[in-house]
């Protein structure tokens, strides 16, 4: 009998000593009724900014009230729009906010990165940092992130013209790197904004604690086979092969991905390097949001030796298409879905986190005419393209 009591006591003690690696994860809804939220950023003063692809920039203030900060014209594309969002490393003093936007320029779509100043919950002092990034209905890239070097990195898609990815005179199919004022850094490899090339449609950027840059990239969907989505270690001046190479290659002119999906399609989007102790089983790992895959990949990478230690799928089919993940200042993770209808901002945390209840009055009062505008805009764009092609032939 005494042995049984001792065994139970020992078991209780062991359970009590289990670290947070086995702590239960809680997922709660911060906001719903959204339409394709794309990026989210935390400001030093506690505010939260996020974009919706249809052109809306929102802010959650310190009182947990939602405000519409700005609204831009819808791009009428499937993958373009108001995409990347970034705050300046010195935001606390200069209040600079950066946006990646798709727009219609006569008969063609273009992308640009614009810097604004946030002043009394409004955008002022617009400054276009880089423009005329080729755009299209698909493959517009769109992620913008400041690196550890305080340079702004920008992912661009091939705009459905695969040849542009290998063309160093084009901004399409690249990872770009610029100073915060739009000028070209003196140590860029090609005396231009181009940092790496040979990309199809990269949408994720993140650095580990040693400053190594990782990117997630969509593989082909018909033009050169299928699947082969990629996780790449990005290095200055390297060629990542698209459209010449899909997946791995023995040609040393091209840089192989550290991981690709083979014949399975993930459609990876946002990428997060998680460095908090709060959810300790994910510490020092990369979290990859997937759209087609409808899951998050937890990657344990040995980047010094180019080895994938493990790749685990979580949240499979729980929330649909997942656009991106962002770490909050207190170590929680905010996750954005991208289903196009009743999308959500979710918070992943441990149970000791305080609840976050957002006043959504401004969101629920939004116009219901959005879908009509999208349809009309798409029809007009198609007619203009047909007329232009007839004149060009």
Coordinates of C-alpha atoms in Angstrom, one line a residue:
X1 CA 0.0 0.0 0.0
X2 CA 2.8 2.4 0.9
X3 CA 4.5 1.6 -2.4
X4 CA 1.3 2.6 -4.3
X5 CA 1.1 5.9 -2.3
X6 CA 4.8 6.6 -3.1
X7 CA 4.2 5.9 -6.8
X8 CA 1.2 8.2 -7.0
X9 CA 3.1 10.9 -5.1
X10 CA 6.1 10.5 -7.5
X11 CA 3.9 10.7 -10.5
X12 CA 2.2 13.9 -9.3
X13 CA 5.6 15.4 -8.6
X14 CA 6.9 14.6 -12.1
X15 CA 3.8 16.1 -13.8
X16 CA 4.2 19.3 -11.7
X17 CA 7.8 19.6 -13.0
X18 CA 6.9 19.2 -16.7
X19 CA 8.0 22.4 -18.4
X20 CA 5.9 24.6 -20.7
X21 CA 6.9 22.5 -23.6
X22 CA 3.9 20.4 -22.7
X23 CA 1.7 23.2 -21.7
X24 CA -1.7 23.3 -23.3
X25 CA -2.1 25.8 -26.1
X26 CA -5.1 28.0 -26.3
X27 CA -6.4 29.5 -29.5
X28 CA -9.0 32.3 -29.3
X29 CA -10.6 34.7 -31.8
X30 CA -9.4 38.3 -31.6
X31 CA -11.4 39.5 -34.6
X32 CA -13.7 37.8 -37.2
X33 CA -15.8 39.0 -40.1
X34 CA -12.6 40.0 -42.0
X35 CA -11.9 39.7 -45.7
X36 CA -8.4 38.3 -46.5
X37 CA -6.3 40.0 -43.8
X38 CA -2.7 39.9 -45.0
X39 CA -0.3 41.4 -42.5
X40 CA -0.3 42.5 -38.9
X41 CA 2.3 44.5 -36.8
X42 CA 2.6 45.6 -33.2
X43 CA 3.6 49.2 -32.5
X44 CA 5.8 50.0 -29.5
X45 CA 2.9 52.0 -27.9
X46 CA 0.7 48.9 -27.8
X47 CA -1.4 49.6 -31.0
X48 CA -1.9 46.8 -33.5
X49 CA -2.0 47.6 -37.3
X50 CA -3.2 45.1 -39.9
X51 CA -4.1 45.2 -43.6
X52 CA -7.0 43.6 -45.6
X53 CA -6.2 42.8 -49.2
X54 CA -9.2 44.7 -50.5
X55 CA -7.5 48.0 -49.5
X56 CA -8.2 48.6 -45.8
X57 CA -5.7 49.5 -43.2
X58 CA -7.0 49.0 -39.6
X59 CA -5.7 49.8 -36.2
X60 CA -6.6 48.4 -32.7
X61 CA -5.9 51.0 -30.1
X62 CA -4.9 50.6 -26.5
X63 CA -8.6 50.5 -25.5
X64 CA -9.1 47.5 -27.8
X65 CA -11.2 49.6 -30.1
X66 CA -10.9 49.1 -33.9
X67 CA -10.3 52.1 -36.2
X68 CA -10.2 52.3 -40.0
X69 CA -7.0 54.2 -40.6
X70 CA -7.0 54.3 -44.5
X71 CA -8.8 52.8 -47.4
X72 CA -7.1 52.4 -50.8
X73 CA -8.8 51.4 -54.2
X74 CA -9.2 47.7 -54.6
X75 CA -6.7 46.2 -57.1
X76 CA -9.3 43.8 -58.6
X77 CA -6.8 41.0 -58.7
X78 CA -6.8 37.5 -57.1
X79 CA -3.5 37.9 -55.2
X80 CA -2.6 41.6 -55.3
X81 CA -4.0 44.4 -53.2
X82 CA -3.0 46.0 -50.0
X83 CA -0.5 43.4 -48.8
X84 CA 2.7 43.9 -46.8
X85 CA 2.8 46.2 -43.7
X86 CA 5.9 47.1 -41.7
X87 CA 6.7 49.6 -39.0
X88 CA 10.0 51.5 -38.9
X89 CA 12.6 50.2 -36.4
X90 CA 12.5 53.8 -35.0
X91 CA 8.7 54.0 -35.1
X92 CA 8.5 55.2 -31.5
X93 CA 10.2 58.5 -32.7
X94 CA 9.3 58.9 -36.4
X95 CA 6.0 57.0 -36.7
X96 CA 6.9 55.7 -40.1
X97 CA 4.6 53.0 -41.6
X98 CA 5.3 51.1 -44.8
X99 CA 2.8 49.4 -47.2
X100 CA 3.1 47.2 -50.2
X101 CA 0.3 48.0 -52.7
X102 CA -0.9 46.7 -56.0
X103 CA -2.6 49.2 -58.3
X104 CA -3.9 49.4 -61.9
X105 CA -1.7 51.6 -64.1
X106 CA -3.8 52.1 -67.3
X107 CA -3.9 48.5 -68.6
X108 CA -1.3 46.8 -66.4
X109 CA -1.0 46.1 -62.7
X110 CA 2.0 47.4 -60.8
X111 CA 3.2 47.2 -57.2
X112 CA 4.9 49.8 -55.1
X113 CA 6.2 50.3 -51.5
X114 CA 5.1 53.5 -49.9
X115 CA 6.1 55.1 -46.6
X116 CA 3.7 57.1 -44.5
X117 CA 3.7 58.9 -41.2
X118 CA 1.0 57.9 -38.7
X119 CA -0.4 61.1 -37.3
X120 CA -3.5 61.2 -35.1
X121 CA -4.7 57.8 -36.5
X122 CA -4.3 59.1 -40.1
X123 CA -1.7 58.5 -42.8
X124 CA 0.3 61.6 -43.8
X125 CA 3.5 62.5 -45.7
X126 CA 3.2 59.8 -48.4
X127 CA 6.6 58.9 -50.0
X128 CA 6.8 56.3 -52.7
X129 CA 10.1 54.4 -52.0
X130 CA 10.0 52.0 -55.0
X131 CA 7.5 51.8 -57.8
X132 CA 6.7 49.9 -61.1
X133 CA 7.3 46.5 -59.6
X134 CA 5.6 44.3 -62.2
X135 CA 2.2 43.1 -61.1
X136 CA -0.5 40.8 -62.3
X137 CA -3.7 39.1 -61.2
X138 CA -1.4 36.5 -59.6
X139 CA 2.1 36.3 -58.3
X140 CA 2.6 39.7 -56.7
X141 CA 4.8 38.7 -53.8
X142 CA 4.1 41.4 -51.2
X143 CA 6.0 40.7 -47.9
X144 CA 8.1 43.6 -46.5
X145 CA 10.3 43.2 -43.4
X146 CA 13.1 45.1 -41.8
X147 CA 16.1 42.9 -41.3
X148 CA 18.6 42.9 -38.4
X149 CA 20.7 45.3 -40.6
X150 CA 17.8 47.9 -40.5
X151 CA 17.4 47.5 -44.3
X152 CA 13.9 46.9 -45.8
X153 CA 13.5 43.6 -47.6
X154 CA 10.7 43.1 -50.2
X155 CA 9.4 40.0 -51.9
X156 CA 8.2 40.3 -55.4
X157 CA 6.5 37.7 -57.6
X158 CA 7.2 37.0 -61.3
X159 CA 3.9 38.6 -62.3
X160 CA 3.1 35.4 -64.3
X161 CA 6.0 36.2 -66.7
X162 CA 8.5 33.6 -65.7
X163 CA 11.3 35.2 -67.8
X164 CA 11.4 38.2 -65.5
X165 CA 12.7 36.1 -62.6
X166 CA 16.1 35.7 -64.3
X167 CA 16.2 39.2 -65.7
X168 CA 18.3 41.3 -63.4
X169 CA 17.0 44.5 -64.9
X170 CA 13.4 43.6 -63.7
X171 CA 12.2 44.0 -60.2
X172 CA 9.9 40.9 -60.6
X173 CA 10.7 37.5 -59.2
X174 CA 13.2 38.9 -56.7
X175 CA 13.9 39.7 -53.1
X176 CA 14.7 43.4 -53.0
X177 CA 16.7 45.3 -50.3
X178 CA 16.5 49.1 -49.9
X179 CA 17.3 51.7 -47.3
X180 CA 14.3 53.1 -45.3
X181 CA 14.3 56.2 -47.5
X182 CA 14.1 54.1 -50.7
X183 CA 17.8 54.5 -51.7
X184 CA 20.0 51.6 -52.8
X185 CA 22.4 50.2 -50.1
X186 CA 26.0 50.5 -51.2
X187 CA 26.6 46.7 -50.5
X188 CA 23.8 45.4 -52.6
X189 CA 25.2 42.8 -55.1
X190 CA 24.0 44.3 -58.4
X191 CA 24.1 48.0 -57.8
X192 CA 20.3 47.9 -57.8
X193 CA 17.5 47.1 -55.4
X194 CA 17.9 43.4 -56.2
X195 CA 19.3 41.2 -53.4
X196 CA 18.5 37.7 -54.7
X197 CA 16.7 36.5 -57.9
X198 CA 15.2 33.4 -59.6
X199 CA 12.1 33.5 -57.4
X200 CA 8.5 32.6 -58.5
X201 CA 6.3 34.1 -55.7
X202 CA 8.0 34.4 -52.3
X203 CA 5.7 35.5 -49.5
X204 CA 7.5 34.9 -46.3
X205 CA 10.6 36.4 -44.7
X206 CA 12.1 35.9 -41.3
X207 CA 15.6 35.9 -39.6
X208 CA 16.9 33.6 -36.9
X209 CA 18.9 34.8 -33.9
X210 CA 22.1 34.7 -36.0
X211 CA 20.7 36.9 -38.7
X212 CA 20.2 34.2 -41.3
X213 CA 17.4 35.0 -43.6
X214 CA 14.8 32.4 -44.6
X215 CA 12.0 32.8 -47.2
X216 CA 9.0 30.7 -48.1
X217 CA 8.0 30.5 -51.8
X218 CA 5.2 29.2 -53.9
X219 CA 6.1 26.5 -56.4
X220 CA 4.6 26.0 -59.9
X221 CA 1.0 25.3 -60.6
X222 CA 1.1 24.2 -64.2
X223 CA 3.6 26.3 -66.2
X224 CA 6.6 24.1 -65.1
X225 CA 5.0 21.1 -63.4
X226 CA 3.2 21.3 -60.0
X227 CA 3.9 21.7 -56.3
X228 CA 7.6 21.9 -55.1
X229 CA 6.9 24.8 -52.8
X230 CA 10.2 26.0 -51.2
X231 CA 11.8 27.1 -48.0
X232 CA 15.0 28.9 -49.0
X233 CA 18.0 30.2 -47.1
X234 CA 18.5 33.6 -48.8
X235 CA 22.0 34.8 -49.4
X236 CA 23.3 38.0 -51.1
X237 CA 23.4 37.8 -54.9
X238 CA 22.3 34.1 -55.2
X239 CA 20.1 32.7 -58.0
X240 CA 17.3 30.5 -56.8
X241 CA 16.6 29.0 -60.2
X242 CA 13.0 29.8 -61.3
X243 CA 11.9 29.0 -64.0
X244 CA 15.0 27.0 -65.0
X245 CA 15.0 24.8 -61.9
X246 CA 12.1 23.3 -60.0
X247 CA 13.0 21.8 -56.7
X248 CA 16.6 20.5 -56.4
X249 CA 19.4 20.7 -59.0
X250 CA 22.9 19.5 -59.4
X251 CA 23.8 22.7 -61.2
X252 CA 26.0 24.9 -58.9
X253 CA 24.8 28.0 -60.6
X254 CA 21.5 27.7 -58.7
X255 CA 20.9 27.6 -55.0
X256 CA 18.7 24.6 -53.8
X257 CA 16.0 25.1 -51.2
X258 CA 16.7 23.7 -47.7
X259 CA 13.3 22.1 -48.0
X260 CA 10.7 21.7 -50.7
X261 CA 7.2 20.0 -50.8
X262 CA 7.9 17.5 -53.6
X263 CA 4.6 16.6 -55.3
X264 CA 2.5 18.1 -52.5
X265 CA 1.3 21.7 -52.6
X266 CA 1.5 23.7 -49.4
X267 CA 1.2 27.2 -50.9
X268 CA 3.4 28.7 -48.1
X269 CA 2.8 32.3 -47.2
X270 CA 3.9 34.1 -44.0
X271 CA 7.0 32.9 -42.0
X272 CA 7.8 33.5 -38.4
X273 CA 11.0 32.7 -36.4
X274 CA 9.7 32.3 -32.8
X275 CA 12.1 33.3 -30.1
X276 CA 10.0 33.4 -27.0
X277 CA 10.1 31.1 -24.0
X278 CA 6.3 31.4 -23.6
X279 CA 5.5 28.5 -25.9
X280 CA 8.8 26.7 -25.3
X281 CA 8.2 23.8 -27.7
X282 CA 8.4 26.3 -30.6
X283 CA 11.3 28.4 -29.3
X284 CA 14.0 28.9 -32.0
X285 CA 11.8 27.3 -34.7
X286 CA 10.3 28.6 -37.8
X287 CA 6.5 28.6 -38.2
X288 CA 5.2 28.5 -41.8
X289 CA 1.6 29.5 -42.7
X290 CA 0.2 27.5 -45.6
X291 CA -2.8 28.4 -47.8
X292 CA -3.6 25.3 -49.9
X293 CA -2.2 23.1 -47.2
X294 CA -4.4 24.6 -44.5
X295 CA -1.9 24.0 -41.7
X296 CA 1.2 25.5 -40.0
X297 CA 4.6 23.8 -40.4
X298 CA 6.8 23.9 -37.4
X299 CA 10.4 23.7 -38.7
X300 CA 13.5 22.9 -36.7
X301 CA 16.4 23.9 -38.9
X302 CA 20.1 23.4 -38.4
X303 CA 21.1 26.3 -40.7
X304 CA 24.8 26.0 -39.9
X305 CA 24.8 22.6 -41.6
X306 CA 21.9 23.0 -44.0
X307 CA 19.8 20.3 -42.3
X308 CA 16.1 20.0 -41.5
X309 CA 15.9 18.4 -38.1
X310 CA 12.1 18.1 -38.1
X311 CA 9.0 19.4 -39.9
X312 CA 5.8 19.0 -38.0
X313 CA 2.3 20.0 -39.2
X314 CA -0.1 21.6 -36.7
X315 CA -3.7 23.0 -37.0
X316 CA -4.3 20.8 -40.0
X317 CA -7.7 21.8 -41.5
X318 CA -8.7 23.5 -38.2
X319 CA -8.9 27.1 -39.6
X320 CA -8.7 26.8 -43.4
X321 CA -6.2 28.8 -45.3
X322 CA -3.6 30.5 -43.1
X323 CA -1.9 33.7 -44.4
X324 CA 0.7 34.6 -41.8
X325 CA 1.8 34.4 -38.1
X326 CA 3.2 37.2 -36.0
X327 CA 4.8 37.1 -32.6
X328 CA 3.4 39.6 -30.1
X329 CA 5.7 41.5 -27.7
X330 CA 4.6 39.2 -24.8
X331 CA 5.3 36.0 -26.8
X332 CA 1.8 35.1 -28.0
X333 CA 1.3 34.4 -31.7
X334 CA -1.3 36.1 -33.8
X335 CA -2.5 34.0 -36.8
X336 CA -4.4 35.4 -39.8
X337 CA -6.7 33.2 -41.9
X338 CA -7.3 33.8 -45.6
X339 CA -10.5 32.1 -46.6
X340 CA -12.1 35.2 -48.2
X341 CA -15.2 35.0 -46.0
X342 CA -15.4 35.6 -42.2
X343 CA -11.7 35.5 -41.9
X344 CA -10.2 35.8 -38.5
X345 CA -7.3 37.1 -36.4
X346 CA -6.6 34.3 -33.9
X347 CA -4.3 34.4 -30.9
X348 CA -2.3 31.4 -29.9
X349 CA -1.2 31.5 -26.3
X350 CA -0.9 29.6 -23.0
X351 CA -3.9 29.9 -20.7
X352 CA -2.3 32.5 -18.4
X353 CA -2.6 35.1 -21.1
X354 CA -5.2 37.8 -20.5
X355 CA -8.2 37.8 -22.8
X356 CA -8.4 40.4 -25.6
X357 CA -11.8 41.7 -26.5
X358 CA -12.0 44.1 -29.5
X359 CA -14.8 46.6 -30.1
X360 CA -15.8 45.8 -33.7
X361 CA -18.6 48.4 -34.3
X362 CA -16.6 50.0 -37.1
X363 CA -15.9 46.7 -38.7
X364 CA -19.5 45.4 -38.7
X365 CA -20.8 48.7 -40.2
X366 CA -18.7 48.2 -43.3
X367 CA -20.4 48.4 -46.7
X368 CA -21.9 45.2 -48.2
X369 CA -21.3 46.5 -51.7
X370 CA -17.6 45.4 -51.8
X371 CA -18.3 42.2 -53.8
X372 CA -20.3 44.2 -56.4
X373 CA -17.4 46.7 -56.8
X374 CA -15.0 43.8 -57.2
X375 CA -17.1 42.2 -60.0
X376 CA -17.6 45.4 -61.9
X377 CA -13.9 46.3 -61.6
X378 CA -12.9 42.9 -62.8
X379 CA -15.2 43.2 -65.9
X380 CA -13.9 46.6 -66.7
X381 CA -10.3 45.5 -66.4
X382 CA -10.9 42.5 -68.7
X383 CA -12.6 44.7 -71.3
X384 CA -9.6 47.2 -71.3
X385 CA -7.1 44.3 -71.7
X386 CA -9.0 42.9 -74.6
X387 CA -9.1 46.3 -76.3
X388 CA -5.4 46.9 -75.7
X389 CA -4.5 43.5 -77.1
X390 CA -6.5 44.0 -80.2
X391 CA -4.9 47.4 -80.8
X392 CA -1.4 45.8 -80.3
X393 CA -2.0 43.0 -82.7

